[in-house]
PDB file of C-alpha atoms and ligand atoms in Angstrom:
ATOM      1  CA  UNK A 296     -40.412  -5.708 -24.774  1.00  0.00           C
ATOM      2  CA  UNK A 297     -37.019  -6.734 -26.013  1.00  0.00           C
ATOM      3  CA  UNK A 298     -38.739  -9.537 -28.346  1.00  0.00           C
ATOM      4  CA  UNK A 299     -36.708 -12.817 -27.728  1.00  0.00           C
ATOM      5  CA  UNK A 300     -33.485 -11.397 -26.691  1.00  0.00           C
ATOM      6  CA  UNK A 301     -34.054 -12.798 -22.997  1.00  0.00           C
ATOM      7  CA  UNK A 302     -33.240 -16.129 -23.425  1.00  0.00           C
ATOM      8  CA  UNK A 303     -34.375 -16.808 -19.850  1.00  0.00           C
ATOM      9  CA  UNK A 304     -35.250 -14.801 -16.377  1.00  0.00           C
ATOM     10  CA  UNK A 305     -32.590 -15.956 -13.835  1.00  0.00           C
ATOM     11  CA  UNK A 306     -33.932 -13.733 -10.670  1.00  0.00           C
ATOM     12  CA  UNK A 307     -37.499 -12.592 -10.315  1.00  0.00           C
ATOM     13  CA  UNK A 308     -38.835  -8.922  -9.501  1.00  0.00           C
ATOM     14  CA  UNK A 309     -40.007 -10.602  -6.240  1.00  0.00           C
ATOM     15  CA  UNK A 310     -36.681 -12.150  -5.287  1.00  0.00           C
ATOM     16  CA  UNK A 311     -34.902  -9.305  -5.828  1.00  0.00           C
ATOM     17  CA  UNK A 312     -36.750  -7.190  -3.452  1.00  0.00           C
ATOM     18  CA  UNK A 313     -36.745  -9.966  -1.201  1.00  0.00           C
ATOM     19  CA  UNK A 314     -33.382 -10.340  -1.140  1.00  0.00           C
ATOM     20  CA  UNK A 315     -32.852  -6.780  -1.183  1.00  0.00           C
ATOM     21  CA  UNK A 316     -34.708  -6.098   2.050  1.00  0.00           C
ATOM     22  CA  UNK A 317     -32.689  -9.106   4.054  1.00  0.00           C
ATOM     23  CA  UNK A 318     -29.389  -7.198   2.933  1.00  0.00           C
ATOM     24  CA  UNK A 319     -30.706  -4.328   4.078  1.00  0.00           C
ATOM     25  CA  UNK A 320     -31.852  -5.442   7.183  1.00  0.00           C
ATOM     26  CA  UNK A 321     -28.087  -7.289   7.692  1.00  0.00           C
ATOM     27  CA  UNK A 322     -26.167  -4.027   6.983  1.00  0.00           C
ATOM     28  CA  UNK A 323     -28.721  -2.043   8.719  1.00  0.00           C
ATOM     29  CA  UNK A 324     -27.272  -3.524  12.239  1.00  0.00           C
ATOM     30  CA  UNK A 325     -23.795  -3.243  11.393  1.00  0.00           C
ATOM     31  CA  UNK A 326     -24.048   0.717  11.760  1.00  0.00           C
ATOM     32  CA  UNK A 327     -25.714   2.513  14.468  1.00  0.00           C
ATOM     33  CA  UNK A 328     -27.903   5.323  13.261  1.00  0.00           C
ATOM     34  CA  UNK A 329     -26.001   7.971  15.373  1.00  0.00           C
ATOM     35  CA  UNK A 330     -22.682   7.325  14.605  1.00  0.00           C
ATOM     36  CA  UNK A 331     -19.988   9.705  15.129  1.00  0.00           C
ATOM     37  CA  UNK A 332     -18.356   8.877  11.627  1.00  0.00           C
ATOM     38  CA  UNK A 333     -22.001  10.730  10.188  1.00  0.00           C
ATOM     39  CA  UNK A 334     -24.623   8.660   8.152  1.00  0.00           C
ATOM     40  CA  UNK A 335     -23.104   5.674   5.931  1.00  0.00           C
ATOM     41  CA  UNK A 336     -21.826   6.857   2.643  1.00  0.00           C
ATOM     42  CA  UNK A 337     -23.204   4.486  -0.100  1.00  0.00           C
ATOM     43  CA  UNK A 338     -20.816   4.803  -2.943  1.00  0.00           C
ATOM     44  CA  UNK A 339     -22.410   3.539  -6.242  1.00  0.00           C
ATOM     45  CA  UNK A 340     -20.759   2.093  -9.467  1.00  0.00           C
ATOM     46  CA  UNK A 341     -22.301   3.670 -12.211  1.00  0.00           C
ATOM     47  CA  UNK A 342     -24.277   2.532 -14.175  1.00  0.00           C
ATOM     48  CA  UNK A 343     -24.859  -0.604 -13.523  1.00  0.00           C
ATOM     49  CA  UNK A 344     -25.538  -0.109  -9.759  1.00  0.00           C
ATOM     50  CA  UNK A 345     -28.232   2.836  -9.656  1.00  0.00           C
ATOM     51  CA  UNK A 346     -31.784   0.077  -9.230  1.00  0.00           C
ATOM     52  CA  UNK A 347     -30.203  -1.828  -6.573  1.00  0.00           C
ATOM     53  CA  UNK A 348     -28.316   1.472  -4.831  1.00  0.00           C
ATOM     54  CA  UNK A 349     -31.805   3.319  -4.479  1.00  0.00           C
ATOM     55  CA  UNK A 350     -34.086  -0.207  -3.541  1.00  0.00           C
ATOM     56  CA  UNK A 351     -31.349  -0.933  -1.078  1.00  0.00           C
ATOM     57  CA  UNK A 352     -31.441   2.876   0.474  1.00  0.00           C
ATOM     58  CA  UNK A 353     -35.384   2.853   0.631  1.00  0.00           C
ATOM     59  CA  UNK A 354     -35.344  -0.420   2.344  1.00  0.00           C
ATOM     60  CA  UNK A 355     -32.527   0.735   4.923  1.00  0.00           C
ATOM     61  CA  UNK A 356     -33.843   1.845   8.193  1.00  0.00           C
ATOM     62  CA  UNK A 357     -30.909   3.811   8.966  1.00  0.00           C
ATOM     63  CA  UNK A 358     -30.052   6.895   7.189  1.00  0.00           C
ATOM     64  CA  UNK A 359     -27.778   7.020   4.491  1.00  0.00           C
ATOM     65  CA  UNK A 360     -26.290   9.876   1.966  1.00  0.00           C
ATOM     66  CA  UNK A 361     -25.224   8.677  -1.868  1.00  0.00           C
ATOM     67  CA  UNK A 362     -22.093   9.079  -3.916  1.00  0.00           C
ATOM     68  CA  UNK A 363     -21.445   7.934  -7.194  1.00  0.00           C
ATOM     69  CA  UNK A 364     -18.272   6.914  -9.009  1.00  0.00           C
ATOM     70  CA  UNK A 365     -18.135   5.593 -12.782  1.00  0.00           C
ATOM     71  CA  UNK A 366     -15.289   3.373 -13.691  1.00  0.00           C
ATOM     72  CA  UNK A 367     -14.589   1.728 -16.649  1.00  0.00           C
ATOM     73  CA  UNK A 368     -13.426  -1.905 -17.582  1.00  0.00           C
ATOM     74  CA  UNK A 369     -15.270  -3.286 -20.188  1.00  0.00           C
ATOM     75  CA  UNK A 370     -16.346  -1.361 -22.890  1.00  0.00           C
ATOM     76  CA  UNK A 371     -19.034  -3.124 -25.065  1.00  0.00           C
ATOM     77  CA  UNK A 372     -17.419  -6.551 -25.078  1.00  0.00           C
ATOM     78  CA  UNK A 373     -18.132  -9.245 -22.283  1.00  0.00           C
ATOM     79  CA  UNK A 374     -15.281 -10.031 -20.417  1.00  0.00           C
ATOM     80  CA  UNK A 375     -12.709  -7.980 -18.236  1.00  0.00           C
ATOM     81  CA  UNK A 376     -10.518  -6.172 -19.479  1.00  0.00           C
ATOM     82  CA  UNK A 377      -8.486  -5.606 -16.211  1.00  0.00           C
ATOM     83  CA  UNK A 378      -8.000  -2.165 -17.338  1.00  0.00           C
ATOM     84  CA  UNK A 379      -9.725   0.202 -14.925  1.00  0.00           C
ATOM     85  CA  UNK A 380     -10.273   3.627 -15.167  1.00  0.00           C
ATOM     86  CA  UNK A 381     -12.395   6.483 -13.347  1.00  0.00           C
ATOM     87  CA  UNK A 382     -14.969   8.303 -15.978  1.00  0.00           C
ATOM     88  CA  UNK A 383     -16.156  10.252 -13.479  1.00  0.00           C
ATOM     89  CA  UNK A 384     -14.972  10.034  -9.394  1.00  0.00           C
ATOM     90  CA  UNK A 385     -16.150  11.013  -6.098  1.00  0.00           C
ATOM     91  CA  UNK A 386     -17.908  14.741  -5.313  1.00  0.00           C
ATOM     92  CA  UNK A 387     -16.621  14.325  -1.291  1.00  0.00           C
ATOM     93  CA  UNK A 388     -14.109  13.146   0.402  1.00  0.00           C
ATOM     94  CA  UNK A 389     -14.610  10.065   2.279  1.00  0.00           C
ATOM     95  CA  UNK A 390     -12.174  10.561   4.968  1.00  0.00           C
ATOM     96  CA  UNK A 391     -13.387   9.278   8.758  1.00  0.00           C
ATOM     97  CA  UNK A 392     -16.785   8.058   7.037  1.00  0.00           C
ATOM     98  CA  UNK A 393     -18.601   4.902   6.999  1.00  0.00           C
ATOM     99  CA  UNK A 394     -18.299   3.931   3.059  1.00  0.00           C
ATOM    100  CA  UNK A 395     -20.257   1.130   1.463  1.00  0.00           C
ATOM    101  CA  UNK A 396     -19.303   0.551  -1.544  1.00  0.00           C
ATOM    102  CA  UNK A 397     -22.401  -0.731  -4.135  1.00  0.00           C
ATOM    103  CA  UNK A 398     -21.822  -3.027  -6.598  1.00  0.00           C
ATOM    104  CA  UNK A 399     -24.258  -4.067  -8.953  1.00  0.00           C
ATOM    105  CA  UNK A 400     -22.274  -7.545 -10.152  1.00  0.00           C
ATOM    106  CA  UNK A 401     -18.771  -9.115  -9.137  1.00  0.00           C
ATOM    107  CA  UNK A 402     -17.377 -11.083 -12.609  1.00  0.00           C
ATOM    108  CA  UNK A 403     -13.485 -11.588 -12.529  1.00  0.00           C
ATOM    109  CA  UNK A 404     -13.260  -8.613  -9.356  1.00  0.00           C
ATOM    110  CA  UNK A 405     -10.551  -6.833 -10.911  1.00  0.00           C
ATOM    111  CA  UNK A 406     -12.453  -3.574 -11.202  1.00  0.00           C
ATOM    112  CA  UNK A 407     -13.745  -4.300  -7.565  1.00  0.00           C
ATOM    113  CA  UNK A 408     -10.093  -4.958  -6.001  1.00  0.00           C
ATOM    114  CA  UNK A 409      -8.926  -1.875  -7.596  1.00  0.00           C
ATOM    115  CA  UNK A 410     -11.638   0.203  -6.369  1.00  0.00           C
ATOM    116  CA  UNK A 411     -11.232  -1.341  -2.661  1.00  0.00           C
ATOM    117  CA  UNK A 412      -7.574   0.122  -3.188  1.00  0.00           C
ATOM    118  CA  UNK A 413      -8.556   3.274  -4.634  1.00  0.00           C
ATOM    119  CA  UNK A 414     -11.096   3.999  -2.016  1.00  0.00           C
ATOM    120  CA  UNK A 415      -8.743   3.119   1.498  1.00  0.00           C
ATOM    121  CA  UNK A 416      -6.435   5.468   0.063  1.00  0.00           C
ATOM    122  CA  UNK A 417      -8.819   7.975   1.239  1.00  0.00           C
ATOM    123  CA  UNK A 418      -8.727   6.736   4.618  1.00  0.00           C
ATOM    124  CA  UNK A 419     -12.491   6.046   5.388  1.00  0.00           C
ATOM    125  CA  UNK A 420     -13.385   4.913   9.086  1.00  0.00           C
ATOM    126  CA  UNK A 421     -14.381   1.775   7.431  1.00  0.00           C
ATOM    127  CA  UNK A 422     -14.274   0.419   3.870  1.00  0.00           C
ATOM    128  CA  UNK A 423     -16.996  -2.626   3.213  1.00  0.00           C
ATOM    129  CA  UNK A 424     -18.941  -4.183  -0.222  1.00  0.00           C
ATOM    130  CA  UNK A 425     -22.223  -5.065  -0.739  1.00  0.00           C
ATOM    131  CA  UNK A 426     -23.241  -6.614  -4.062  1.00  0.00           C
ATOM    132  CA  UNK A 427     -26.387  -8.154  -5.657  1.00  0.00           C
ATOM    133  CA  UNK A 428     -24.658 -10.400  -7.959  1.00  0.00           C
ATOM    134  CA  UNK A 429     -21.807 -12.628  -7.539  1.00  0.00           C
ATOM    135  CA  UNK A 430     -20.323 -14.916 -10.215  1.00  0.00           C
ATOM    136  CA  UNK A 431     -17.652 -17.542  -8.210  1.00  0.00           C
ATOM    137  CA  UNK A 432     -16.738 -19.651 -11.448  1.00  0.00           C
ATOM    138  CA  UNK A 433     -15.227 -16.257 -13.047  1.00  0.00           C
ATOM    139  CA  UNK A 434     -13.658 -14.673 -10.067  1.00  0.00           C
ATOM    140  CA  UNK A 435      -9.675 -14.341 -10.782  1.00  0.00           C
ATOM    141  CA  UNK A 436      -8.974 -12.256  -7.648  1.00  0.00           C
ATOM    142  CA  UNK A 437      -9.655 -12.632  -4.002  1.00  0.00           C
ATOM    143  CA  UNK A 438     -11.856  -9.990  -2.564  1.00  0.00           C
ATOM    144  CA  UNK A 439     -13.264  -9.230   1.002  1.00  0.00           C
ATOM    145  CA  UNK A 440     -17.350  -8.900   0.252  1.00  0.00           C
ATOM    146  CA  UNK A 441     -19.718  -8.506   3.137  1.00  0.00           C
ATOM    147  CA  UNK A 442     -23.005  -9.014   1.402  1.00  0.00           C
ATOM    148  CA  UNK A 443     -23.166 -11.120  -1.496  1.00  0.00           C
ATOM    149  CA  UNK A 444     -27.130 -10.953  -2.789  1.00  0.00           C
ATOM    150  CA  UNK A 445     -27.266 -13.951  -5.275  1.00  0.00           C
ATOM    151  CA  UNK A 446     -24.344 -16.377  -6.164  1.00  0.00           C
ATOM    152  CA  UNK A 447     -25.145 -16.690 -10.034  1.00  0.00           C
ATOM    153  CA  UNK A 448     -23.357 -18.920 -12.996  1.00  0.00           C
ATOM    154  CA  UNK A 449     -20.846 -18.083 -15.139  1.00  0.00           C
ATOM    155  CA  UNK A 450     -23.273 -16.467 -17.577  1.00  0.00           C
ATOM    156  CA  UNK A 451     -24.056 -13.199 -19.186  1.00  0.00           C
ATOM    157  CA  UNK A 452     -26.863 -10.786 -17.497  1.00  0.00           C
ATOM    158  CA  UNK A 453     -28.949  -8.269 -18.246  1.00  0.00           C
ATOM    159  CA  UNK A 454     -31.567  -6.611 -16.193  1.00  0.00           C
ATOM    160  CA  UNK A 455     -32.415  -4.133 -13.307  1.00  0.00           C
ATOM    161  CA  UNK A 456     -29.436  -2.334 -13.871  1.00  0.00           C
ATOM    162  CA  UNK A 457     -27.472  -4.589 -16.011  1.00  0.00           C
ATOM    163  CA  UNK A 458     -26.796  -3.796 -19.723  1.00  0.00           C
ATOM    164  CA  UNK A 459     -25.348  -4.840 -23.174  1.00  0.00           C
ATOM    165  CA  UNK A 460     -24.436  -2.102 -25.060  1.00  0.00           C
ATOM    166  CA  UNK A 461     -26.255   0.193 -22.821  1.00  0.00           C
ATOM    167  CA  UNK A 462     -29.444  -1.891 -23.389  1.00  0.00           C
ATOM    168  CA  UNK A 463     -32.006  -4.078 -21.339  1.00  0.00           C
ATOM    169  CA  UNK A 464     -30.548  -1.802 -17.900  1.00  0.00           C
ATOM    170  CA  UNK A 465     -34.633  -1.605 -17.666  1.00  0.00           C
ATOM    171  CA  UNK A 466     -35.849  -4.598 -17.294  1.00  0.00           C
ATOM    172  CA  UNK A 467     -37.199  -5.458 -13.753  1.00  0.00           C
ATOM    173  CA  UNK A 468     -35.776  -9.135 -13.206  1.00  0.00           C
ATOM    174  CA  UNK A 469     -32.253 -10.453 -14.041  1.00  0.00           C
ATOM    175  CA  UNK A 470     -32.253 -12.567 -16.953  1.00  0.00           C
ATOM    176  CA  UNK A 471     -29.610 -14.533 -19.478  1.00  0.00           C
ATOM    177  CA  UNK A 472     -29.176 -12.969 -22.720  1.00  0.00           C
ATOM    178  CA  UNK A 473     -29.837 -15.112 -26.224  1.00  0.00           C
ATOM    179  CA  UNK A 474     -26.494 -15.543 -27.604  1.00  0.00           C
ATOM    180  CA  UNK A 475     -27.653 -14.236 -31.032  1.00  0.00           C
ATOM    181  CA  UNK A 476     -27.568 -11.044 -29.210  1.00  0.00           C
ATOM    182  CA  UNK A 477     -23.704 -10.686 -29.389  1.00  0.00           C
ATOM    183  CA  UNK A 478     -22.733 -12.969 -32.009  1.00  0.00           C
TER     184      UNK A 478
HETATM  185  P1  XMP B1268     -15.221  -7.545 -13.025  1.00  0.00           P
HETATM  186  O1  XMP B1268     -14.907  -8.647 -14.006  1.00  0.00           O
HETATM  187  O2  XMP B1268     -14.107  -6.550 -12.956  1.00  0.00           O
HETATM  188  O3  XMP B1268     -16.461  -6.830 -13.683  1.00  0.00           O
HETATM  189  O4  XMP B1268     -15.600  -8.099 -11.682  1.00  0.00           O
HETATM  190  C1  XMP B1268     -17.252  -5.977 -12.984  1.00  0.00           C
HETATM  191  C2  XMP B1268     -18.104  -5.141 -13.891  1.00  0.00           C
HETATM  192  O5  XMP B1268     -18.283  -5.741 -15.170  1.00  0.00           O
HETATM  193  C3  XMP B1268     -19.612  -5.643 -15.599  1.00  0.00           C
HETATM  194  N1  XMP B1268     -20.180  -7.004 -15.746  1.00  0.00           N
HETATM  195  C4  XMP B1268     -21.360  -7.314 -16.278  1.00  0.00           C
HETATM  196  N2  XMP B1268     -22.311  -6.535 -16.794  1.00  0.00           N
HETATM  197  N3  XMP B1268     -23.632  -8.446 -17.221  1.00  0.00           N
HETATM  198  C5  XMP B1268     -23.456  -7.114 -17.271  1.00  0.00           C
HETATM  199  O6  XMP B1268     -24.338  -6.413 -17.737  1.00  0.00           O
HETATM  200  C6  XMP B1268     -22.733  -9.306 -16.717  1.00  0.00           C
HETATM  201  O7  XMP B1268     -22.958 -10.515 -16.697  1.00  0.00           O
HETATM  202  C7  XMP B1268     -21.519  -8.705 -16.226  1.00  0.00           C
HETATM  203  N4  XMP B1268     -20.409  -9.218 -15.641  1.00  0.00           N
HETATM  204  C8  XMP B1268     -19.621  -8.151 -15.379  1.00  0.00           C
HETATM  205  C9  XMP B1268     -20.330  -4.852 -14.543  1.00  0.00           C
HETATM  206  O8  XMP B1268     -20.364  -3.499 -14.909  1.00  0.00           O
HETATM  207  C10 XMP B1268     -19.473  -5.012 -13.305  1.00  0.00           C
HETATM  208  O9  XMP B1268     -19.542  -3.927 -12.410  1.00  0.00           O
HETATM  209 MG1   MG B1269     -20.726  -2.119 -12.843  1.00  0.00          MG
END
């Protein structure tokens, strides 16, 4: 539907949702249904985390309650800035909960680092990442991830979730971008 702006599909419908149900299945055992910190908090980076957040809840077998943050780091243009800042931040307090954080994509993790430091402020019982997409050749900071979906290349993506220029966040699949696009 976007013509020939996909220059190619990098992850399938399929293998998302495969993937997505062996993360879930992973975290699922790492928190007992009943525990006395409540039901795990999944905290959500707007925008470009909302398909995978609500897959990954549905395919969860333990119950889970959803908070969002927005941050900002980028802008229109395709590389980080380093610059973070909160658009919009937390409704509750995550103090003494069980807080997964949601990423949709790791790139340079500046904007993740900074929200791993942002969030422990807060004291939650425990602080942990999951995220679909991981991108090792750009990485310029160490941090801790638990769940890493798909190592991918150094490349720009669009797709179930991801944009450019708020576009393409619909697509189904993850694919590479022509370059025509942003040129
Ligand atoms: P950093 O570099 O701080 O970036 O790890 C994290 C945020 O940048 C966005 N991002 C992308 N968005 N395709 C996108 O649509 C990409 O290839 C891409 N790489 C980074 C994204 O919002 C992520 O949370
Ligand atoms: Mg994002």
């Amino acid at each position: 539907m976007y013509g020939d702006d996909i220059a190619s599909v990098l992850i399938t419908q399929e293998e998302i949702a495969a993937k997505t149900k062996e993360l879930a299945e992973l975290i699922a055992k790492r928190y007992p249904a009943d525990a006395p910190e409540g039901d795990l908090l999944l905290v959500g980076v707007l925008k470009g985390a909302i398909f995978f957040m609500t897959d990954l809840a549905k395919a969860l077998s333990i119950p889970t309650q959803m908070e969002f943050m927005a941050v900002s780091s980028y802008g229109s243009s395709t590389s980080s800035s380093g610059v973070v800042r909160i658009m919009k931040d937390l409704d509750k307090d995550i103090a003494g909960r069980n807080v997964l954080i949601v990423e949709d994509i790791i790139d340079s993790g500046l904007t993740l680092s900074w929200l791993k430091r942002n969030l422990s402020t807060r004291n939650p019982a425990s602080l942990e990442v999951v995220t679909l997409l991981r991108k090792p050749d750009a990485l310029r900071t160490h941090v801790d991830v638990a769940h890493v979906g798909f190592d991918i290349p150094n490349e720009f993506v669009v797709g179930y979730g991801l944009d450019y220029a708020e576009r393409y966040r619909d697509l189904p699949y993850i694919g590479t971008l022509d370059p025509k696009v942003y040129s």
